[in-house]
Rosetta silent file (secondary structure, phi, psi, omega in degrees, C-alpha in Angstrom):
SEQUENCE: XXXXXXXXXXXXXXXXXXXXXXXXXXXXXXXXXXXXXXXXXXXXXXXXXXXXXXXXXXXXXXXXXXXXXXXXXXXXXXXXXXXXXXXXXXXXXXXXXXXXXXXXXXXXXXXXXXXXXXXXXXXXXXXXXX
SCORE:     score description
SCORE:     0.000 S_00000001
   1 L     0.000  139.281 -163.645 -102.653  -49.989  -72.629 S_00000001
   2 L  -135.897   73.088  164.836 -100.546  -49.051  -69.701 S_00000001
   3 L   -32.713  100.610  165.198 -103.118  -48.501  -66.284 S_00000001
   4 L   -98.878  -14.939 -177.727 -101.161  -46.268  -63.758 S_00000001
   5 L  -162.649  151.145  176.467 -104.123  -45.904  -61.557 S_00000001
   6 L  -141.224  146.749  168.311 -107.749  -46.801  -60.840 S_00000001
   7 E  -143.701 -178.354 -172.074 -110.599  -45.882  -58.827 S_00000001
   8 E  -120.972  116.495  178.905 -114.407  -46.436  -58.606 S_00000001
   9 E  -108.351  147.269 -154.237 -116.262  -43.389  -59.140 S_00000001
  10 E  -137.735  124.530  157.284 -119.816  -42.765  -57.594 S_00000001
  11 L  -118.679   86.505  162.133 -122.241  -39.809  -58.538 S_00000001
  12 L   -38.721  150.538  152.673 -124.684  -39.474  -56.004 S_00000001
  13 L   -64.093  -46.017 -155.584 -128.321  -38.768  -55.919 S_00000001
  14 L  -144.849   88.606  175.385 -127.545  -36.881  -52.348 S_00000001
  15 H   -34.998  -88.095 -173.407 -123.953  -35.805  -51.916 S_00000001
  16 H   -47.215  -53.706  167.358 -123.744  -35.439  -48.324 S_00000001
  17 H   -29.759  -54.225 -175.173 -125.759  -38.433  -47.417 S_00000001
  18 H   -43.746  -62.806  176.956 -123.196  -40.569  -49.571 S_00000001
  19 H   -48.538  -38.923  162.874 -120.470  -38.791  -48.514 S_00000001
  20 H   -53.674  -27.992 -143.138 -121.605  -39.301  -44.728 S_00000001
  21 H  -113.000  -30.050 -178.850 -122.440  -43.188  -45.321 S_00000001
  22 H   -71.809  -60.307 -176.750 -118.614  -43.279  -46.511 S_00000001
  23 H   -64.570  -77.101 -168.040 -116.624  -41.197  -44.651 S_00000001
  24 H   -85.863  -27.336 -170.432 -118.192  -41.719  -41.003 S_00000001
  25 H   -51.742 -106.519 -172.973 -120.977  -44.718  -42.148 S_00000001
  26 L   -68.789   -3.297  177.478 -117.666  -47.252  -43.160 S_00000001
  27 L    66.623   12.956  163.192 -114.649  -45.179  -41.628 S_00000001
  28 L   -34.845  131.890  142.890 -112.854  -44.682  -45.573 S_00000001
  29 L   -71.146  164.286 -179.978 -109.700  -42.830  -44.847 S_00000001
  30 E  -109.746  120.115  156.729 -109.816  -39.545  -47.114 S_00000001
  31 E   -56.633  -55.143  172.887 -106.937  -39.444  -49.832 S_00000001
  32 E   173.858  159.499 -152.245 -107.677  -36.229  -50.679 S_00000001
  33 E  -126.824   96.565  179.921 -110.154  -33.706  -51.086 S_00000001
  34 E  -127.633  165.406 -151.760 -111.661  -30.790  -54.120 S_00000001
  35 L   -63.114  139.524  179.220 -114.149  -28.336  -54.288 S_00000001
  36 L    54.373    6.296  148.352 -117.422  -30.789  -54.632 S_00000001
  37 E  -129.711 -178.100  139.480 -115.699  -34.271  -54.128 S_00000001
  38 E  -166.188  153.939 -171.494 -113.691  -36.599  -52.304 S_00000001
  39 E   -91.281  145.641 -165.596 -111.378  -39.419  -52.675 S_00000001
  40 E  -106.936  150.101  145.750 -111.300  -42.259  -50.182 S_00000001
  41 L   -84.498  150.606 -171.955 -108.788  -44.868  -49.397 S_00000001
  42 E  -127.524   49.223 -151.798 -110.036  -48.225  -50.159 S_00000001
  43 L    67.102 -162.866  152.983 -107.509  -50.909  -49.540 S_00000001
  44 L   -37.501  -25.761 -162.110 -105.617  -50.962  -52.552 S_00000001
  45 E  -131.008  169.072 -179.070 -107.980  -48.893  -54.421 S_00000001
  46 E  -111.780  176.038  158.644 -109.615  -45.327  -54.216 S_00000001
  47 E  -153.462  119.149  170.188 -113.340  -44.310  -54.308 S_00000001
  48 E   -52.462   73.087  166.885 -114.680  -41.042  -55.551 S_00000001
  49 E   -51.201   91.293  140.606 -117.814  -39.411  -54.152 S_00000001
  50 E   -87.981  148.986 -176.113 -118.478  -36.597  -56.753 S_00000001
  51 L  -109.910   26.608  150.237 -120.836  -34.210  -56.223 S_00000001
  52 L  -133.973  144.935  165.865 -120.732  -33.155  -59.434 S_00000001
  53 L   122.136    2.092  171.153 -121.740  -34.523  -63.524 S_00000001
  54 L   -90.412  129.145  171.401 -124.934  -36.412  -61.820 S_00000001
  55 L   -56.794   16.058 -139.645 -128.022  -35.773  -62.881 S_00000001
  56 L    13.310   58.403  178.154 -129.637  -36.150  -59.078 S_00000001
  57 L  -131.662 -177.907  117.057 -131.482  -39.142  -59.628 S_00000001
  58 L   -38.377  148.223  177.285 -130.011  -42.359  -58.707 S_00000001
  59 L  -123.565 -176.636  177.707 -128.438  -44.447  -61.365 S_00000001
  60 L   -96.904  154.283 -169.254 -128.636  -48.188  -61.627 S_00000001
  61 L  -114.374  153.850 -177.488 -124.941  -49.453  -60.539 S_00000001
  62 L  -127.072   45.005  171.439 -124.750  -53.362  -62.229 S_00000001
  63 L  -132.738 -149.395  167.209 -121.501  -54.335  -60.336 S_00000001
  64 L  -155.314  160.607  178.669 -120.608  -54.190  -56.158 S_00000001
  65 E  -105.806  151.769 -160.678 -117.127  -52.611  -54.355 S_00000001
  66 E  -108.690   96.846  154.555 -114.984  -55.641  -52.791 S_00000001
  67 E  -117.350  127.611  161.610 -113.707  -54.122  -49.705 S_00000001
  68 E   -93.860  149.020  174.434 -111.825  -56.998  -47.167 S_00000001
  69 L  -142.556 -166.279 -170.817 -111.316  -56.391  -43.899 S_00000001
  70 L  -108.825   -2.434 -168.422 -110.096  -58.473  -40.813 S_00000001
  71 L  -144.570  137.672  175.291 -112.132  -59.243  -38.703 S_00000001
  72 L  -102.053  -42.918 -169.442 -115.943  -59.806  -40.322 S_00000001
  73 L  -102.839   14.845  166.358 -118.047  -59.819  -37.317 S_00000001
  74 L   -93.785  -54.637  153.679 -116.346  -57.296  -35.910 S_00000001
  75 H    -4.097  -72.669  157.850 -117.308  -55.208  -39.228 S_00000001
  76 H   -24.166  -51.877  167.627 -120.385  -56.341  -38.677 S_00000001
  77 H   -93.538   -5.770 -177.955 -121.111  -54.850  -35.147 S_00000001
  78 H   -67.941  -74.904  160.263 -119.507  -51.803  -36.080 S_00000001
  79 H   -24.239  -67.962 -147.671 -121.706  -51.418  -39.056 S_00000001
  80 H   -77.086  -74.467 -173.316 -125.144  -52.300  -37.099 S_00000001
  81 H   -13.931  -46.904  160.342 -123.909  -49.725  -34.250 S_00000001
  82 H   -68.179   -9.038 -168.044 -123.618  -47.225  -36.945 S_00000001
  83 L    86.034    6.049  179.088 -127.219  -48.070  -38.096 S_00000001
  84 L   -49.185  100.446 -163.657 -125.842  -49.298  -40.988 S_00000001
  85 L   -93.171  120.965  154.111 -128.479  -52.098  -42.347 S_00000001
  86 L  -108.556  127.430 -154.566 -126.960  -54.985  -43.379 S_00000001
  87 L   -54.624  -51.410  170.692 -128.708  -56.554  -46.169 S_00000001
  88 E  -128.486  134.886  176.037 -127.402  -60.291  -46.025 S_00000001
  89 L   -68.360 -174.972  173.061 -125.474  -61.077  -42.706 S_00000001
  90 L   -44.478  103.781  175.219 -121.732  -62.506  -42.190 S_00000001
  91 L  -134.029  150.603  171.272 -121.909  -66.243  -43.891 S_00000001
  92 E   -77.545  148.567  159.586 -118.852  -68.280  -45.505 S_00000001
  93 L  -121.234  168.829 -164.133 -119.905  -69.344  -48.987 S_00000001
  94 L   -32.773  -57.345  175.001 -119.388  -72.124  -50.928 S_00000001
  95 L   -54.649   -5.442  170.928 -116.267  -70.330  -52.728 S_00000001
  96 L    95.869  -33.763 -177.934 -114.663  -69.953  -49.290 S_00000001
  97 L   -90.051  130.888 -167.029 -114.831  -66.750  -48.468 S_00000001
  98 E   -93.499  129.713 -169.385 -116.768  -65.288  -45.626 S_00000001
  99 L   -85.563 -167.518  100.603 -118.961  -62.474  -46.979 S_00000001
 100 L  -162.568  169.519 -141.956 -121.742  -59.903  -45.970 S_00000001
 101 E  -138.479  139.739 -169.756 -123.383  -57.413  -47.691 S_00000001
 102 E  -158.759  159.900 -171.396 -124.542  -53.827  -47.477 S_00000001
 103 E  -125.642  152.426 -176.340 -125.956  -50.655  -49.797 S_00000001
 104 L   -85.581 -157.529  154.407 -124.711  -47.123  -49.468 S_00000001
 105 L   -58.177  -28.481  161.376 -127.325  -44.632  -50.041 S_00000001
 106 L   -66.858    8.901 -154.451 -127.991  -44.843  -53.709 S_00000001
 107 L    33.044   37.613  169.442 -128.335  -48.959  -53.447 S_00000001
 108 L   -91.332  160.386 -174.781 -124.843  -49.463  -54.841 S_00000001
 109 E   -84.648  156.621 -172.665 -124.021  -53.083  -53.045 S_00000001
 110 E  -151.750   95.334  166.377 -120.951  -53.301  -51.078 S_00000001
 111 E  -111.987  148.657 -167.061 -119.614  -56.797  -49.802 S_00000001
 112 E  -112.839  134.695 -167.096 -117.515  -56.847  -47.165 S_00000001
 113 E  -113.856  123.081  152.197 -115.022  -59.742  -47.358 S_00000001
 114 E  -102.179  141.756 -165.680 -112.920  -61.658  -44.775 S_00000001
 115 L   -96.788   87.407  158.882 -110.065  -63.865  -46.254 S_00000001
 116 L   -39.877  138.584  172.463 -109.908  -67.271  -44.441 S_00000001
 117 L   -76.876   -4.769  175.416 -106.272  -68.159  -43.618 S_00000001
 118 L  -125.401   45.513 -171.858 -106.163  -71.239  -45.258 S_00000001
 119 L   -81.647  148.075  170.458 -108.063  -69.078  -48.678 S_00000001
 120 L   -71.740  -58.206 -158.440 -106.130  -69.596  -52.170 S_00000001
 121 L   -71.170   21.213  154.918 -106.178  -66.047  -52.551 S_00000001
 122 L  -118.665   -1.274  165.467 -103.779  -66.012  -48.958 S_00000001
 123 L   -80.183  161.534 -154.377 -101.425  -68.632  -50.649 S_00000001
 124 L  -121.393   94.502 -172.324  -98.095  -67.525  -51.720 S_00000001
 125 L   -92.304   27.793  178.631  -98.102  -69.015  -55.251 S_00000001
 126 L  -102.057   -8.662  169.117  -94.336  -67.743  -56.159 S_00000001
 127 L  -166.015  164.806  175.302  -93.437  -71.199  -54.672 S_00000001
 128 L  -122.110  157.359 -176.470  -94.741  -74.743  -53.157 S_00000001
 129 L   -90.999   84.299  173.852  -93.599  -76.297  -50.276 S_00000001
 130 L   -37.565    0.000    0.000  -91.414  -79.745  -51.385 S_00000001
């Protein structure tokens, strides 16, 4: 199988609310934009809002979107400013990374990651240091 592209697509109960919680909520650049969706930048990755093929109900989501950023507690106050509830605050966890956690409208979970500088996943494994 040969992947050329991926993105995480979301069918709202309540389009605009989502779309609101996305756009202006978390600050997503927009990628690009059709009649009843739009695509976000995400890092590396896109996210869909459509506001069509949903039933309006909520669905249950069983995973969460990974977005890092660069600052955590700056995130953080950004987020609360917006009114944005976050669910568990900014903590490092065991695994090293410092987390916290937030739901769009629909309850899908969203943790927002900072990268410690001395983090595996910020080592440059194409070589060691002799």
């Amino acid at each position: 199988m040969d992947i050329l592209s991926s993105r995480i697509l979301l069918r709202p109960a309540d389009y605009p609310t989502t779309l609101a919680f996305y756009r202006d909520g978390l600050g997503l650049a927009i990628a690009r934009e059709y009649p009843g969706g739009t695509v976000f930048f995400a890092g590396q990755s896109l996210i869909e809002v459509a506001g069509h093929g949903g039933d309006g109900a909520s669905s249950p989501f069983s995973g969460a979107i990974w977005l890092q950023v660069r600052d955590l507690r700056l995130a953080a106050t950004e987020l609360s400013r917006k009114g944005i509830t976050i669910d568990r605050p900014p903590t490092q966890e065991p695994w090293g990374l410092h987390e916290m956690w937030v739901r769009d409208p629909d309850g899908v979970p969203i943790v927002v990651v900072e990268v410690p500088p001395t983090h595996p996943l910020r080592r440059d494994s194409r070589w060691s240091p002799a």
